[in-house]
mmCIF file with all atom_site columns, C-alpha atoms in Angstrom:
data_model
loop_
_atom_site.group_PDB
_atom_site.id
_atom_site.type_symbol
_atom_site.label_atom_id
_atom_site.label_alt_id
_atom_site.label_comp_id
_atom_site.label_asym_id
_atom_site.label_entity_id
_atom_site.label_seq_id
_atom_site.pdbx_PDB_ins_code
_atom_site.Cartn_x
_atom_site.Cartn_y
_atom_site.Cartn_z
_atom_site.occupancy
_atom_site.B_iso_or_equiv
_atom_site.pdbx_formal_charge
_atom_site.auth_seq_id
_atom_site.auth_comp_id
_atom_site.auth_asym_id
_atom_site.auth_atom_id
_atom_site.pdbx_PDB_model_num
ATOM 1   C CA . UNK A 1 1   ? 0.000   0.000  0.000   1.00 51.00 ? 1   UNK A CA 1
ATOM 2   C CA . UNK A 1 2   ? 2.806   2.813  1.010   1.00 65.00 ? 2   UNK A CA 1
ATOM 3   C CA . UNK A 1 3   ? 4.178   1.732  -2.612  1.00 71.00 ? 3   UNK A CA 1
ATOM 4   C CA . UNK A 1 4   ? 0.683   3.089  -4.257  1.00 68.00 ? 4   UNK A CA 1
ATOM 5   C CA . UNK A 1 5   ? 0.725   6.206  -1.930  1.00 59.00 ? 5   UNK A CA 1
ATOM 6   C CA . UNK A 1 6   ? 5.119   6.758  -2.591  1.00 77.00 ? 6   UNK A CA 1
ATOM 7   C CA . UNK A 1 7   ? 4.019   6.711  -6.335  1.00 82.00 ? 7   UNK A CA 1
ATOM 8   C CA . UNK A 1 8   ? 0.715   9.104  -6.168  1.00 74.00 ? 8   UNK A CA 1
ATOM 9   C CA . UNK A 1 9   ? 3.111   11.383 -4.123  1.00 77.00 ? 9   UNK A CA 1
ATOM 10  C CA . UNK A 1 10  ? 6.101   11.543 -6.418  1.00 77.00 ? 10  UNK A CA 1
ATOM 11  C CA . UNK A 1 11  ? 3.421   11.373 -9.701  1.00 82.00 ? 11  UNK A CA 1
ATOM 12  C CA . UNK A 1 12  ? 2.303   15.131 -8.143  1.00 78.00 ? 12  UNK A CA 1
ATOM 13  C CA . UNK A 1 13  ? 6.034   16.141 -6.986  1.00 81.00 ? 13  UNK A CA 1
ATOM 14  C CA . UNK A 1 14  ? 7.150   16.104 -11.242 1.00 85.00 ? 14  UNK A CA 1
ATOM 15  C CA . UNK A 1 15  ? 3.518   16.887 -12.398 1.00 89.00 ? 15  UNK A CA 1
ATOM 16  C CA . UNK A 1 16  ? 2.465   19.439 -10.121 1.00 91.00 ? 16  UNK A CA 1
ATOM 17  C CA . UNK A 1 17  ? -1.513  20.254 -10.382 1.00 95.00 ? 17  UNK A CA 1
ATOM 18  C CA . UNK A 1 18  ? -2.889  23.709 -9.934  1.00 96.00 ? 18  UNK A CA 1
ATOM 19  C CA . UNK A 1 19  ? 0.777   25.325 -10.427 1.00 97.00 ? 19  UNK A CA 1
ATOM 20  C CA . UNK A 1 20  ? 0.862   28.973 -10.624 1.00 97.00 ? 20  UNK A CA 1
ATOM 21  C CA . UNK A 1 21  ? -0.095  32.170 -9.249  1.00 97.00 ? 21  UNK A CA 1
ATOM 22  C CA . UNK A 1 22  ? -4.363  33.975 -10.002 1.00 97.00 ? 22  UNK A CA 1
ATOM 23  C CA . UNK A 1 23  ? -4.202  37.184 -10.644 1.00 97.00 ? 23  UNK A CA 1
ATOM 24  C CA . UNK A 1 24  ? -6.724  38.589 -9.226  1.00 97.00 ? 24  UNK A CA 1
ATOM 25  C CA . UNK A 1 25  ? -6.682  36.150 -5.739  1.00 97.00 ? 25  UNK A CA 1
ATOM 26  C CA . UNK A 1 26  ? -8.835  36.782 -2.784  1.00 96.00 ? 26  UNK A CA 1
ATOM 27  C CA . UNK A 1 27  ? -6.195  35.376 -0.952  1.00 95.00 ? 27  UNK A CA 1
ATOM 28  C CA . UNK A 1 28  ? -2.843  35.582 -1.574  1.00 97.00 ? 28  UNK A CA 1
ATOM 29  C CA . UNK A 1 29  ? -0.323  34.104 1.080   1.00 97.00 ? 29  UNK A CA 1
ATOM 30  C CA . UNK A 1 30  ? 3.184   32.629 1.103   1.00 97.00 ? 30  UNK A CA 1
ATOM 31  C CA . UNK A 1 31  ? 5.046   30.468 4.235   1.00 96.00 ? 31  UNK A CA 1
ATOM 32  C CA . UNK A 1 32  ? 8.710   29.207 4.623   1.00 95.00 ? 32  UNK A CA 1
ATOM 33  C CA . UNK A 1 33  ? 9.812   26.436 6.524   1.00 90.00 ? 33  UNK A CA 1
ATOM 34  C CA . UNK A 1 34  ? 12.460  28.076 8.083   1.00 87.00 ? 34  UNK A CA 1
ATOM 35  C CA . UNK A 1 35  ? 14.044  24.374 8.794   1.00 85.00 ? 35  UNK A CA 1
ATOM 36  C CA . UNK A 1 36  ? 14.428  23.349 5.079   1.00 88.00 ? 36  UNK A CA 1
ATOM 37  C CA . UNK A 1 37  ? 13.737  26.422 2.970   1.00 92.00 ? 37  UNK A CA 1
ATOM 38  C CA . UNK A 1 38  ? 10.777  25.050 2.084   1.00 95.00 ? 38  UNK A CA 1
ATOM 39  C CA . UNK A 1 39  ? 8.799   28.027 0.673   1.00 97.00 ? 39  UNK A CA 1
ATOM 40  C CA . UNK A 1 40  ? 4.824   27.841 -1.078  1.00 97.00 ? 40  UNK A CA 1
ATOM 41  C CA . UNK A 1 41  ? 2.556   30.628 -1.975  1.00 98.00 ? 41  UNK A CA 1
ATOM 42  C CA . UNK A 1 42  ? -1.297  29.902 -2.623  1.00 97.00 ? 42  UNK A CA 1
ATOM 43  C CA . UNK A 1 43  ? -3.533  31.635 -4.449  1.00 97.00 ? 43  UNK A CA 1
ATOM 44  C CA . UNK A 1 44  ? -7.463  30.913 -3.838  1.00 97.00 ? 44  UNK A CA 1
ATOM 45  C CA . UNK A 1 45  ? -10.505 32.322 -5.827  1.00 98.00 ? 45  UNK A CA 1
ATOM 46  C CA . UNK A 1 46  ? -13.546 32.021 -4.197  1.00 97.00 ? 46  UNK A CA 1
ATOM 47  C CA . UNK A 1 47  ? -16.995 32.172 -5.471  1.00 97.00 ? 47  UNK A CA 1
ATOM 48  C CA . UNK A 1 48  ? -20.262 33.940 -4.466  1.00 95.00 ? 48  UNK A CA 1
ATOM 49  C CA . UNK A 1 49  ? -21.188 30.838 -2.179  1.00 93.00 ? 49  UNK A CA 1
ATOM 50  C CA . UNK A 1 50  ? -17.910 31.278 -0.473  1.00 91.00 ? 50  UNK A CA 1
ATOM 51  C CA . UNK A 1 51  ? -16.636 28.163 -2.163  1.00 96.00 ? 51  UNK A CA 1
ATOM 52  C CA . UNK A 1 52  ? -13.090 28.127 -3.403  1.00 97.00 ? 52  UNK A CA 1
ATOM 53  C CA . UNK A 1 53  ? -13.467 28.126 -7.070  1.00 97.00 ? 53  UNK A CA 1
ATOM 54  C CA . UNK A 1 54  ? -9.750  28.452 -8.113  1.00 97.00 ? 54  UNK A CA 1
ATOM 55  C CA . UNK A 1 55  ? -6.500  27.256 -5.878  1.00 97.00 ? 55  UNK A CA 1
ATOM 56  C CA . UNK A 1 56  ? -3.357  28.015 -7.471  1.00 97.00 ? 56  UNK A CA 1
ATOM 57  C CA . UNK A 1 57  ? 0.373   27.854 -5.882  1.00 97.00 ? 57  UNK A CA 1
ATOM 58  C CA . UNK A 1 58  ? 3.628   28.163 -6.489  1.00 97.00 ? 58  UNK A CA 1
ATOM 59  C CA . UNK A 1 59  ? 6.680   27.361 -4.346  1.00 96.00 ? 59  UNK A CA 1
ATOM 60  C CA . UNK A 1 60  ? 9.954   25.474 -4.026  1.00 95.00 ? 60  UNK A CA 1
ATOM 61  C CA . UNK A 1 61  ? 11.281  22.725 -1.715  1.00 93.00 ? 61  UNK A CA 1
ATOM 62  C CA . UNK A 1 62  ? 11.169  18.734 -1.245  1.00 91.00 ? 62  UNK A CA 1
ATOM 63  C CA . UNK A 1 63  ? 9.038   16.588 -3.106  1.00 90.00 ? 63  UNK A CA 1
ATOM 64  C CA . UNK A 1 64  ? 6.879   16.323 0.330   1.00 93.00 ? 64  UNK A CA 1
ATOM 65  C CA . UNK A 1 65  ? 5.756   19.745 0.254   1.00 94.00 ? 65  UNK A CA 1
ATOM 66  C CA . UNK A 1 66  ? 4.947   20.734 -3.434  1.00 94.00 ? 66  UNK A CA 1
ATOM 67  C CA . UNK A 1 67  ? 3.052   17.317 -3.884  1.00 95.00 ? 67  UNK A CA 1
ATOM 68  C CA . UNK A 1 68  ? 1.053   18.197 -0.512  1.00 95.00 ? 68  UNK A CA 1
ATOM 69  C CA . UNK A 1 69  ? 0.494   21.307 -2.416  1.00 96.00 ? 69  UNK A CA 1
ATOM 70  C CA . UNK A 1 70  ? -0.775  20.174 -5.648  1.00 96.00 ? 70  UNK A CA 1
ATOM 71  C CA . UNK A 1 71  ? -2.929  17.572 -3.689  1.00 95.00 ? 71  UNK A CA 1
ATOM 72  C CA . UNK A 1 72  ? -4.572  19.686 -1.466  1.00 95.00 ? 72  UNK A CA 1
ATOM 73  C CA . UNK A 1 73  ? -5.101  21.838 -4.561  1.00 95.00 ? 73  UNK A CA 1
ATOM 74  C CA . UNK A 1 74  ? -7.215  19.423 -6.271  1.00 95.00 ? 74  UNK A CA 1
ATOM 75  C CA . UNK A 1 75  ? -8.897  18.571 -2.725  1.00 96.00 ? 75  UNK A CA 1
ATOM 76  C CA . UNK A 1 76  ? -9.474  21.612 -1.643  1.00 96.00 ? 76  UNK A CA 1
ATOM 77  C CA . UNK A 1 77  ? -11.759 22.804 -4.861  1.00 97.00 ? 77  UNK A CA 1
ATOM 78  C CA . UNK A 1 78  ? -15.268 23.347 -3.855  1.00 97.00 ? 78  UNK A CA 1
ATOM 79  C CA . UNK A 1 79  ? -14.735 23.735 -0.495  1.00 97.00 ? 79  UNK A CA 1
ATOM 80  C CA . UNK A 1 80  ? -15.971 26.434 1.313   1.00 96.00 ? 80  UNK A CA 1
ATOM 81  C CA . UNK A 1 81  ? -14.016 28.677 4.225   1.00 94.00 ? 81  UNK A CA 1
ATOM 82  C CA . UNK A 1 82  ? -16.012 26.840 6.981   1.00 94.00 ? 82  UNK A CA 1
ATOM 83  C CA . UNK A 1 83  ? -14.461 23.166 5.456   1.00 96.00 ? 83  UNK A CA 1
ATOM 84  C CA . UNK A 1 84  ? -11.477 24.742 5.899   1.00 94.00 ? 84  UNK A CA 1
ATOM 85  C CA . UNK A 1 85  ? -11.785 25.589 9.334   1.00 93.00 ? 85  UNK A CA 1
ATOM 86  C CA . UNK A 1 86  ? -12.510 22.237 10.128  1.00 94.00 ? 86  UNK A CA 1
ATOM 87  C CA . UNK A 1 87  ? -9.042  21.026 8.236   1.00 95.00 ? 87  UNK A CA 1
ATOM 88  C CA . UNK A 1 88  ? -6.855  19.250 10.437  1.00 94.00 ? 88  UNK A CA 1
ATOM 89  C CA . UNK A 1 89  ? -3.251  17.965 10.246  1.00 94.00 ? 89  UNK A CA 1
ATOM 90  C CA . UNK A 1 90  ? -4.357  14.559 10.210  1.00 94.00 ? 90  UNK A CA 1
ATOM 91  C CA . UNK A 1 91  ? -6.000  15.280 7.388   1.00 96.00 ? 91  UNK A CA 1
ATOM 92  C CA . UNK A 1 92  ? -2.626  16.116 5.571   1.00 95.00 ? 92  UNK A CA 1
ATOM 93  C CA . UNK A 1 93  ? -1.294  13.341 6.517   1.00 94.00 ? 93  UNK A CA 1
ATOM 94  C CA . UNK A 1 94  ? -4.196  10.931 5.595   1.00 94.00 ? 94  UNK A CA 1
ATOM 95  C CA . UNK A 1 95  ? -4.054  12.773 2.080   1.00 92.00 ? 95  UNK A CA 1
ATOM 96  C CA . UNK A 1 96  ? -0.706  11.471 1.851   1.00 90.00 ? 96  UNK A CA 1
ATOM 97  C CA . UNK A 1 97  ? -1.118  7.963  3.320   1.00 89.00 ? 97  UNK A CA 1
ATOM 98  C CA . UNK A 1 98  ? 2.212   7.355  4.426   1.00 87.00 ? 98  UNK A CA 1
ATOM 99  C CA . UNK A 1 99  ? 4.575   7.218  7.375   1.00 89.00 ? 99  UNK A CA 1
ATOM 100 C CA . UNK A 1 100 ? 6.924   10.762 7.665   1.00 91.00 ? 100 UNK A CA 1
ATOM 101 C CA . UNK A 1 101 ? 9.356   11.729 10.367  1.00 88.00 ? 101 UNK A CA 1
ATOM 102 C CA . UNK A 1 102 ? 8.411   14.771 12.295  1.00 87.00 ? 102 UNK A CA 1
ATOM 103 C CA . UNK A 1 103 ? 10.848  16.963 9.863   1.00 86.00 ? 103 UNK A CA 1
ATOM 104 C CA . UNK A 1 104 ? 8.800   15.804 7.271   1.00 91.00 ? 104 UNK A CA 1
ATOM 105 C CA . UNK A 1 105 ? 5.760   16.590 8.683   1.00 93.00 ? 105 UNK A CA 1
ATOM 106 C CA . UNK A 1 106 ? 6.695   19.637 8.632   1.00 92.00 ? 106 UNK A CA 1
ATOM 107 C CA . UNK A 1 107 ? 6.995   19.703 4.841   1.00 93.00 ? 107 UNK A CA 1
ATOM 108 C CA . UNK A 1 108 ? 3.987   17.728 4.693   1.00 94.00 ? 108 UNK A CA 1
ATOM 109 C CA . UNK A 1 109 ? 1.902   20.738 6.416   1.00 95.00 ? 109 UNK A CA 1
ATOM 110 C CA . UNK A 1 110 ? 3.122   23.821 4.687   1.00 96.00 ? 110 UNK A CA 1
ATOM 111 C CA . UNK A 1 111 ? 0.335   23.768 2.233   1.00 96.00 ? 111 UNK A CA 1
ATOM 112 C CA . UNK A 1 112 ? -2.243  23.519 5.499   1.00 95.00 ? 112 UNK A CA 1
ATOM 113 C CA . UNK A 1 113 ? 0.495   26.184 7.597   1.00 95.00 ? 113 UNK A CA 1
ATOM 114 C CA . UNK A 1 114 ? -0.360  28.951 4.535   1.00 96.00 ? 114 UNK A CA 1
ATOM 115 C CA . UNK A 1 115 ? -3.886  28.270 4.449   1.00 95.00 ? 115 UNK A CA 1
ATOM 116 C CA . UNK A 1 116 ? -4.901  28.546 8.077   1.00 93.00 ? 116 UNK A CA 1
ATOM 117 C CA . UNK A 1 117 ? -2.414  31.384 8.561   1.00 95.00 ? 117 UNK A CA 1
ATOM 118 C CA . UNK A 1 118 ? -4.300  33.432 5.657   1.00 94.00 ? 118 UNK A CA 1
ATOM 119 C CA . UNK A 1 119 ? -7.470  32.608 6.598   1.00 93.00 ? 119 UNK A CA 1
ATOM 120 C CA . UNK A 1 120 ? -7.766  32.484 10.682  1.00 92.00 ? 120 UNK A CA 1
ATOM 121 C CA . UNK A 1 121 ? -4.175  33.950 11.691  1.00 89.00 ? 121 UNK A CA 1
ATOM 122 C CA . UNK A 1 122 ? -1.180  32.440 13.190  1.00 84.00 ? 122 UNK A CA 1
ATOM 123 C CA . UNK A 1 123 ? -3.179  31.598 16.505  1.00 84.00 ? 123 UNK A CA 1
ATOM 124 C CA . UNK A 1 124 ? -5.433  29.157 14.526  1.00 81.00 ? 124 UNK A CA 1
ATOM 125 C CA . UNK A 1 125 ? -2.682  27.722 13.049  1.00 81.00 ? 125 UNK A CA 1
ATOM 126 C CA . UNK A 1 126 ? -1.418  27.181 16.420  1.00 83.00 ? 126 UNK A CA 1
ATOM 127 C CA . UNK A 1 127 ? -5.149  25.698 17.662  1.00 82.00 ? 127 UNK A CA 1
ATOM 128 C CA . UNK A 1 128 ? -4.596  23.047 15.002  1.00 78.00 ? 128 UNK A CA 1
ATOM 129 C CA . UNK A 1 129 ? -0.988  22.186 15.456  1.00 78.00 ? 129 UNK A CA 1
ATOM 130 C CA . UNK A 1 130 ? -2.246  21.507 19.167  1.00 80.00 ? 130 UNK A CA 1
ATOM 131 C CA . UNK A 1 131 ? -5.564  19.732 18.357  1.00 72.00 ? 131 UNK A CA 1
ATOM 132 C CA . UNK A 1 132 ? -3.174  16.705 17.921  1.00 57.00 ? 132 UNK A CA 1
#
């Protein structure tokens, strides 16, 4: 099974989904991991149901954190902002379905670290980094 899940993960790591930057973007936010140099900027489009419509990003770093990116990219479409209050770090990790270290968990939740910083604020971030 982590065979299945290493190839989904490296399929999205050389053919990124979603790659790029909307112009306009009701949100527009970018993160480092300040322990790798892992850096990702998301762009998100919403609709008039408060729904995202469009989620675009852009970034560099390991294969961990720009496939995370283009997965949650595809996920993420159609959500609205309350979903996304309700996303949880185990839900990162279940999107990726495989064993990491805690440094590469840390890769793993970039994607979710720029989304619930852009949204809530750094204190929700926090609240879901502790829910845990």
């Amino acid at each position: 099974m982590d065979n299945m899940y290493r190839e989904y993960i490296l399929d999205h790591g050389t053919n990124p989904r979603n790659r790029g930057i909307l112009d306009p973007a009701d949100i527009d936010h970018e993160e480092k991991n300040h322990l790798c140099g892992d850096r990702l900027r998301l762009t998100i489009q919403f609709d008039a149901d408060h729904r995202i419509a469009a989620l675009n990003w852009d970034g560099e770093g390991c294969v961990i954190s720009q496939a995370t990116a283009s997965m949650l990219s595809e996920d993420l479409i159609g959500k609205t902002v309350t979903d996304l209050a309700r996303l949880t770090r185990q839900d990162v990790l279940d999107l990726l379905g495989i064993p990491l270290t805690m440094n590469r968990e840390k890769c793993a939740l970039l994607s979710l670290r720029v989304i619930k910083t852009a949204l809530f604020g750094v204190e929700e971030w926090q609240r879901t980094l502790d829910e845990e």
